[in-house]
CSV table of C-alpha atoms in Angstrom, one decimal:
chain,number,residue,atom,x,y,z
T,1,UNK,CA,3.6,-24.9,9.2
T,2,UNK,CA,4.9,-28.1,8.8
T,3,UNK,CA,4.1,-29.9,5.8
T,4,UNK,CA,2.6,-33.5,6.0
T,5,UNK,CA,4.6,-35.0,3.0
T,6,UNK,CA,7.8,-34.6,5.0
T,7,UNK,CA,9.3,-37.4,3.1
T,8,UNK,CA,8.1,-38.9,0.4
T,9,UNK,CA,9.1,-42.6,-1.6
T,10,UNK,CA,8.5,-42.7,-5.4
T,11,UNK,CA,8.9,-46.1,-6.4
T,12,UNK,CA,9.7,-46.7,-9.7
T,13,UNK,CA,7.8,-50.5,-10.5
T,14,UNK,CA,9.8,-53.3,-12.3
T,15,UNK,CA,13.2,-53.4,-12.7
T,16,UNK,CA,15.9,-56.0,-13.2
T,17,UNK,CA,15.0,-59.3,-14.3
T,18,UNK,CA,11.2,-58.1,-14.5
T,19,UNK,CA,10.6,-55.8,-17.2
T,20,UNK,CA,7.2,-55.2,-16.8
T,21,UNK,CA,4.6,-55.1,-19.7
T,22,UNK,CA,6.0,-54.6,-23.2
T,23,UNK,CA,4.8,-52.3,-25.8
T,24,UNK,CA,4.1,-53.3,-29.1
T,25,UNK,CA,7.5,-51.8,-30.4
T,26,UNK,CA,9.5,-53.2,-27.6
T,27,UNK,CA,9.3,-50.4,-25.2
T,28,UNK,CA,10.0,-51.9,-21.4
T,29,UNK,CA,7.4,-50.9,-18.7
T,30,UNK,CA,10.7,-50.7,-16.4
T,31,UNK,CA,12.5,-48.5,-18.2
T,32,UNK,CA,9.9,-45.7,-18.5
T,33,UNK,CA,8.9,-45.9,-15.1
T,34,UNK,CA,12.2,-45.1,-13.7
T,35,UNK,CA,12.2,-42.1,-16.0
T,36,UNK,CA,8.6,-40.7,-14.9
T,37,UNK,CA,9.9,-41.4,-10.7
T,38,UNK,CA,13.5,-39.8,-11.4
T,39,UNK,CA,11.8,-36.8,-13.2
T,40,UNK,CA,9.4,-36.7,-10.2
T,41,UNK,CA,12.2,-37.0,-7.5
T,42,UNK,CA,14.1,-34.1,-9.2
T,43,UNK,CA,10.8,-32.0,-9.0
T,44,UNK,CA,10.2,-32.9,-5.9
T,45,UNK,CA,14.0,-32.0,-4.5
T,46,UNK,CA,13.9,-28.5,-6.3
T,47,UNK,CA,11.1,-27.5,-4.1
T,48,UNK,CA,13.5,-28.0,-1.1
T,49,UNK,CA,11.3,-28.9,1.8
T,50,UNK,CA,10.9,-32.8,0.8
T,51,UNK,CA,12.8,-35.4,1.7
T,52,UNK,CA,12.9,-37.6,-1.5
T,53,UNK,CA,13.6,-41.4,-1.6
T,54,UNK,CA,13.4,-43.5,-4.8
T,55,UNK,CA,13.0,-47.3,-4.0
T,56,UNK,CA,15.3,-47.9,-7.1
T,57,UNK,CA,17.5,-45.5,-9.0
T,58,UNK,CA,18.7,-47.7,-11.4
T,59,UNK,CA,17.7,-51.0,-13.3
T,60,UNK,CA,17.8,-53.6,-10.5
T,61,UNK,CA,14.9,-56.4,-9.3
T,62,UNK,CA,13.7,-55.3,-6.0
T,63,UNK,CA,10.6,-57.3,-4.5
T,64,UNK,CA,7.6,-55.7,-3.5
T,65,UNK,CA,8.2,-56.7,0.3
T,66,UNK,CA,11.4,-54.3,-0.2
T,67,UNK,CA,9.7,-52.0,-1.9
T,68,UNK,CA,7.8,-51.1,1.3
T,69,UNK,CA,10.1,-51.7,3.5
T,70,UNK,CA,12.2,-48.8,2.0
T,71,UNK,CA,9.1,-46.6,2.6
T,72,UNK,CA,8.3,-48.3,5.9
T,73,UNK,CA,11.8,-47.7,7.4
T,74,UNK,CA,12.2,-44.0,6.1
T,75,UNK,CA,8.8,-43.3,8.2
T,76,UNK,CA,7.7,-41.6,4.6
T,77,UNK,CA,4.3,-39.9,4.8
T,78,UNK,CA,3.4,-40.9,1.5
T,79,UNK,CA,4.1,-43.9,-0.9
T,80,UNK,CA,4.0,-43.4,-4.4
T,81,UNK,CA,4.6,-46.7,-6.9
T,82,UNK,CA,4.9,-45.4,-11.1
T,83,UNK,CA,3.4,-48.4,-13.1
T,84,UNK,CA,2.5,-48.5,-17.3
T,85,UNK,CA,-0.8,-49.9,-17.5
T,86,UNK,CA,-1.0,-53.3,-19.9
T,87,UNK,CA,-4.7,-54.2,-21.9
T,88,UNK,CA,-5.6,-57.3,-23.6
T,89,UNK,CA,-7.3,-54.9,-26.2
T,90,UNK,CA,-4.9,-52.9,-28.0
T,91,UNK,CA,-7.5,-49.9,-28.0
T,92,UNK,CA,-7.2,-49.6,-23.9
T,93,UNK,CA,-6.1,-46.3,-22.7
T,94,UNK,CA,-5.9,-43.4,-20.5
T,95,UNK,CA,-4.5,-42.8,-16.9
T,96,UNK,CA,-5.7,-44.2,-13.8
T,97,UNK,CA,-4.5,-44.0,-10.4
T,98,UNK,CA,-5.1,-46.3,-7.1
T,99,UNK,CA,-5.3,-46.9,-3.5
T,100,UNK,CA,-5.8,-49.9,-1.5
T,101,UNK,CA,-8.8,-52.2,-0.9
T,102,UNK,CA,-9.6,-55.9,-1.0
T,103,UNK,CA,-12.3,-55.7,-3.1
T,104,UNK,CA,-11.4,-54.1,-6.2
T,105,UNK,CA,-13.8,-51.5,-8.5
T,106,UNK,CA,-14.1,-53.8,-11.1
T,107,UNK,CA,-13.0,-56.7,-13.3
T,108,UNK,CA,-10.6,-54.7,-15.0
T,109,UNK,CA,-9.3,-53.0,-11.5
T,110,UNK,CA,-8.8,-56.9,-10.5
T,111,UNK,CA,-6.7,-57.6,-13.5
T,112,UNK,CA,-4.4,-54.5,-13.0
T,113,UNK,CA,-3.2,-56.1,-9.3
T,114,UNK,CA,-2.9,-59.7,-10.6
T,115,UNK,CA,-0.9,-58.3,-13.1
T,116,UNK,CA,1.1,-56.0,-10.8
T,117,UNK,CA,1.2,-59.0,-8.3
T,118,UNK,CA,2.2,-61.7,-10.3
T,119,UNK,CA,6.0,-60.2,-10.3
T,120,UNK,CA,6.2,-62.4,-6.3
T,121,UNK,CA,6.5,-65.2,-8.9
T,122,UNK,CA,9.7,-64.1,-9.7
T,123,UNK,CA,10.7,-63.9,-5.7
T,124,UNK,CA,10.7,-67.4,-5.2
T,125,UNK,CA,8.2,-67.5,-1.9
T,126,UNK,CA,6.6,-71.1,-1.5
T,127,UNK,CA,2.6,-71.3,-1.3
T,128,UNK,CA,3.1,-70.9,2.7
T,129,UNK,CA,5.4,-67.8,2.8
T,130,UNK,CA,3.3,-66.3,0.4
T,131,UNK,CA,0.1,-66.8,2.7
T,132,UNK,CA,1.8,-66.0,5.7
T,133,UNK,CA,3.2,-62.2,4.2
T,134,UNK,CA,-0.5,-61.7,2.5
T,135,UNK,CA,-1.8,-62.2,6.4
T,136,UNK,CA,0.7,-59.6,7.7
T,137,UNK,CA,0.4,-56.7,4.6
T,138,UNK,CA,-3.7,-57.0,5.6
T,139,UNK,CA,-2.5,-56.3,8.8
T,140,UNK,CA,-0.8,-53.5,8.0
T,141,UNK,CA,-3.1,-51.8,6.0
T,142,UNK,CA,-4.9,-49.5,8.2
T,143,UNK,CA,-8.4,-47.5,7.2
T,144,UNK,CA,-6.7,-44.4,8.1
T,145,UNK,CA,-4.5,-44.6,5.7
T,146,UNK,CA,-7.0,-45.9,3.0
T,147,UNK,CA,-8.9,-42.9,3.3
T,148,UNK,CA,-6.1,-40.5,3.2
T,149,UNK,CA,-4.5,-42.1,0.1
T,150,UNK,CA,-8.2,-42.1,-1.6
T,151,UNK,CA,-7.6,-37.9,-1.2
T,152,UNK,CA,-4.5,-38.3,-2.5
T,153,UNK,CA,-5.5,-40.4,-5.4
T,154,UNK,CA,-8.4,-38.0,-6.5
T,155,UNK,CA,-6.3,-34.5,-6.2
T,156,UNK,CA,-3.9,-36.4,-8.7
T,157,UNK,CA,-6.5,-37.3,-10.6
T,158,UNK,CA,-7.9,-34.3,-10.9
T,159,UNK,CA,-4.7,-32.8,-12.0
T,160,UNK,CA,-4.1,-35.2,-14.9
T,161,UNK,CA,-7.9,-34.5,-16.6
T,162,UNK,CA,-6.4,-31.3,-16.7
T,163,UNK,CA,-2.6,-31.8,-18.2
T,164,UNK,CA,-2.8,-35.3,-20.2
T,165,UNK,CA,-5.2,-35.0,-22.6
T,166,UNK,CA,-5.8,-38.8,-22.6
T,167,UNK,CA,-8.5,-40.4,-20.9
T,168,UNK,CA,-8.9,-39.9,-17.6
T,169,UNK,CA,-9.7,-43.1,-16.2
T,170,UNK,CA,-10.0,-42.0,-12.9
T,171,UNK,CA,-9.6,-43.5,-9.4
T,172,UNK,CA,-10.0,-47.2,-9.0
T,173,UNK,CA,-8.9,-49.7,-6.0
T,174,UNK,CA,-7.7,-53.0,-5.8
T,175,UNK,CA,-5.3,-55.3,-3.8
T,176,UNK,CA,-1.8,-54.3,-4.8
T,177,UNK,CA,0.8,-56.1,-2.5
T,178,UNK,CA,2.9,-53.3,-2.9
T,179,UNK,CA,0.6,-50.8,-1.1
T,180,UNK,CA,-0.5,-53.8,1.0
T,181,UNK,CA,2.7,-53.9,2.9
T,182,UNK,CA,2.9,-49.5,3.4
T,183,UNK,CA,2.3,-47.8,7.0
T,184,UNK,CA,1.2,-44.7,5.2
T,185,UNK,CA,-1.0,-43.4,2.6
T,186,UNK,CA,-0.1,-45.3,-0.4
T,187,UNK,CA,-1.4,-44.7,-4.0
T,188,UNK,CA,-0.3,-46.6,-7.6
T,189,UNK,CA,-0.1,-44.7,-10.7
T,190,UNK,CA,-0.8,-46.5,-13.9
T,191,UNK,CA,0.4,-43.6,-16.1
T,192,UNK,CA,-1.1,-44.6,-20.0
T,193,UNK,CA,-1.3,-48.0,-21.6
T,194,UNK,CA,2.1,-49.4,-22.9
T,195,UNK,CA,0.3,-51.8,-24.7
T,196,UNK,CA,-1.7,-49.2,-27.2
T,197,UNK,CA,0.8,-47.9,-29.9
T,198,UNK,CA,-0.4,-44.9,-29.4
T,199,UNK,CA,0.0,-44.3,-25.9
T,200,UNK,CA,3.4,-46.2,-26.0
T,201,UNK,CA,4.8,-43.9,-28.2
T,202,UNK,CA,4.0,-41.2,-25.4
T,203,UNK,CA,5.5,-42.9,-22.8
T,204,UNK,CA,8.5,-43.2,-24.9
T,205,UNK,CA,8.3,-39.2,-25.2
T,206,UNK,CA,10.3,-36.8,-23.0
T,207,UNK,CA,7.5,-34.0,-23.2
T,208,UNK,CA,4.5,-36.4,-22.6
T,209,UNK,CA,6.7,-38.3,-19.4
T,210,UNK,CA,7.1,-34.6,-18.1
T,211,UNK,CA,3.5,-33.8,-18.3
T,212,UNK,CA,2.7,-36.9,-16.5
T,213,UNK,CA,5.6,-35.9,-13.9
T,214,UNK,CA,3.6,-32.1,-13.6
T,215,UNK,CA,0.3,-33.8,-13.2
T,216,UNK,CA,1.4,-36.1,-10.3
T,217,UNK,CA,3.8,-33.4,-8.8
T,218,UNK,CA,0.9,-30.5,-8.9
T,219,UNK,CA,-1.8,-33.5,-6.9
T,220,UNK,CA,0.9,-33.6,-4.7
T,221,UNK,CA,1.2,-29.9,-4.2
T,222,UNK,CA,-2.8,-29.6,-3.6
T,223,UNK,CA,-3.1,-32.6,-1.8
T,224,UNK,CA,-0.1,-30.9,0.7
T,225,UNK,CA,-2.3,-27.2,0.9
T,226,UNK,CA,-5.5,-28.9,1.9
T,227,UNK,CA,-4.0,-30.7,4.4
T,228,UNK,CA,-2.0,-27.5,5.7
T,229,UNK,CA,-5.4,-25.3,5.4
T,230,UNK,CA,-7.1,-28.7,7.1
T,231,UNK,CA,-4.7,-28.0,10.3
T,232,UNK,CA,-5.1,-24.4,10.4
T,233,UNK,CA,-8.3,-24.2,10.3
T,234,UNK,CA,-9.0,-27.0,12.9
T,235,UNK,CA,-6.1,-25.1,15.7
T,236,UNK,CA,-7.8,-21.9,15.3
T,237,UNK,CA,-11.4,-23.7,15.8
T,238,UNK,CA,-9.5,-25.4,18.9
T,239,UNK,CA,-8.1,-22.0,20.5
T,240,UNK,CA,-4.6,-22.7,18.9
T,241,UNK,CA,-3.9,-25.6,20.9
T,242,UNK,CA,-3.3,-27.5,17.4
């Protein structure tokens, strides 16, 4: 059977002239995000059946149009964008995951994607571009995909209550340009809060960036198996004309 995450795009947020959020002891949001979405690639490429594209590889400014592009033009099947989370209050932590919508869960969920968003300062659109791509990404964001990327969102989910041992957060939405601009289920990972010295100092640790690699690697995995049992069970219900 063949699987739906034929090819998949991790991208690694930040990068180049925008660092990201900063920890209290000078960790870079960048720099641990392209650690978690390499360890995930090489994960990913030792099971052998995925096709495996990381939007950056090393430390370079990418803008979140290119972002999706990357994903847009490899056809993926699934879009996944590694973020650190960033609180006003030191004491914010835990791991949350989301998908697209225009309205977002709460304030906090709202804050997340301005913060996320704000790096298309750094792009240097004018008022009028910047209107004219928003139009287009809302466009391109399709309910199909919102509701497959919402499944996606809560196998991961599920998989990091059981791995982490931070708080689980959960599954939020908001409006994240990044995932705006995807033709394909799309989620963003916010692994811990680089802003609590706590969780910064496990983001900064090999073994707690690997369990946050095996929690989003084994969503993946379940995510794939319900969708494979999904189409057997629906070609057997329709004679095998699947």
């Amino acid at each position: 059977t063949l699987s739906p995450l034929r090819t998949i795009v991790i991208d690694a947020g930040h990068g180049g002239k925008d660092v990201g959020a900063v920890g209290p002891h000078g960790t870079y949001e960048k720099d641990v995000n392209l650690q978690v979405a390499r360890g995930l690639a090489d994960l990913l490429n030792a099971e052998g059946r995925f096709r495996v594209i990381l939007t950056r590889s090393d430390d370079r400014f990418l803008t979140l149009q290119e972002r999706s592009s990357i994903a847009n033009k490899a056809k993926a099947d699934l879009f996944i964008s590694v973020h650190c989370n960033a609180g006003l209050n030191a004491a914010s932590s835990g791991f949350e995951i989301y998908f697209l919508s225009e309205k977002a869960t709460d304030d906090e969920a709202a804050a997340v994607a301005r913060r996320e968003n704000a790096v298309i300062e750094l792009e240097g659109l004018g008022g009028k571009a910047r209107g004219k791509v928003e139009e287009l990404l809302w466009a391109l964001a399709r309910n199909e995909h919102i509701n497959e990327s919402s499944t996606v969102a809560a196998h991961i989910a599920r998989q990091a209550d059981k791995r982490l041992g931070s708080l689980n957060r959960g599954v939020k939405q908001a409006g994240f340009y990044v995932l705006r601009g995807t033709a394909m289920p799309a989620v963003l990972v916010e692994t811990a809060f680089i802003t609590n010295p706590k969780e910064e100092g496990l983001l900064r640790s090999a073994r707690h960036q690997q369990r946050i690699i095996d929690a989003v690697y084994a969503g993946l995995l379940d995510y794939e198996k319900r969708k494979i049992q999904a189409r057997l069970a629906h070609s057997a219900t329709s004679g095998g004309g699947g």
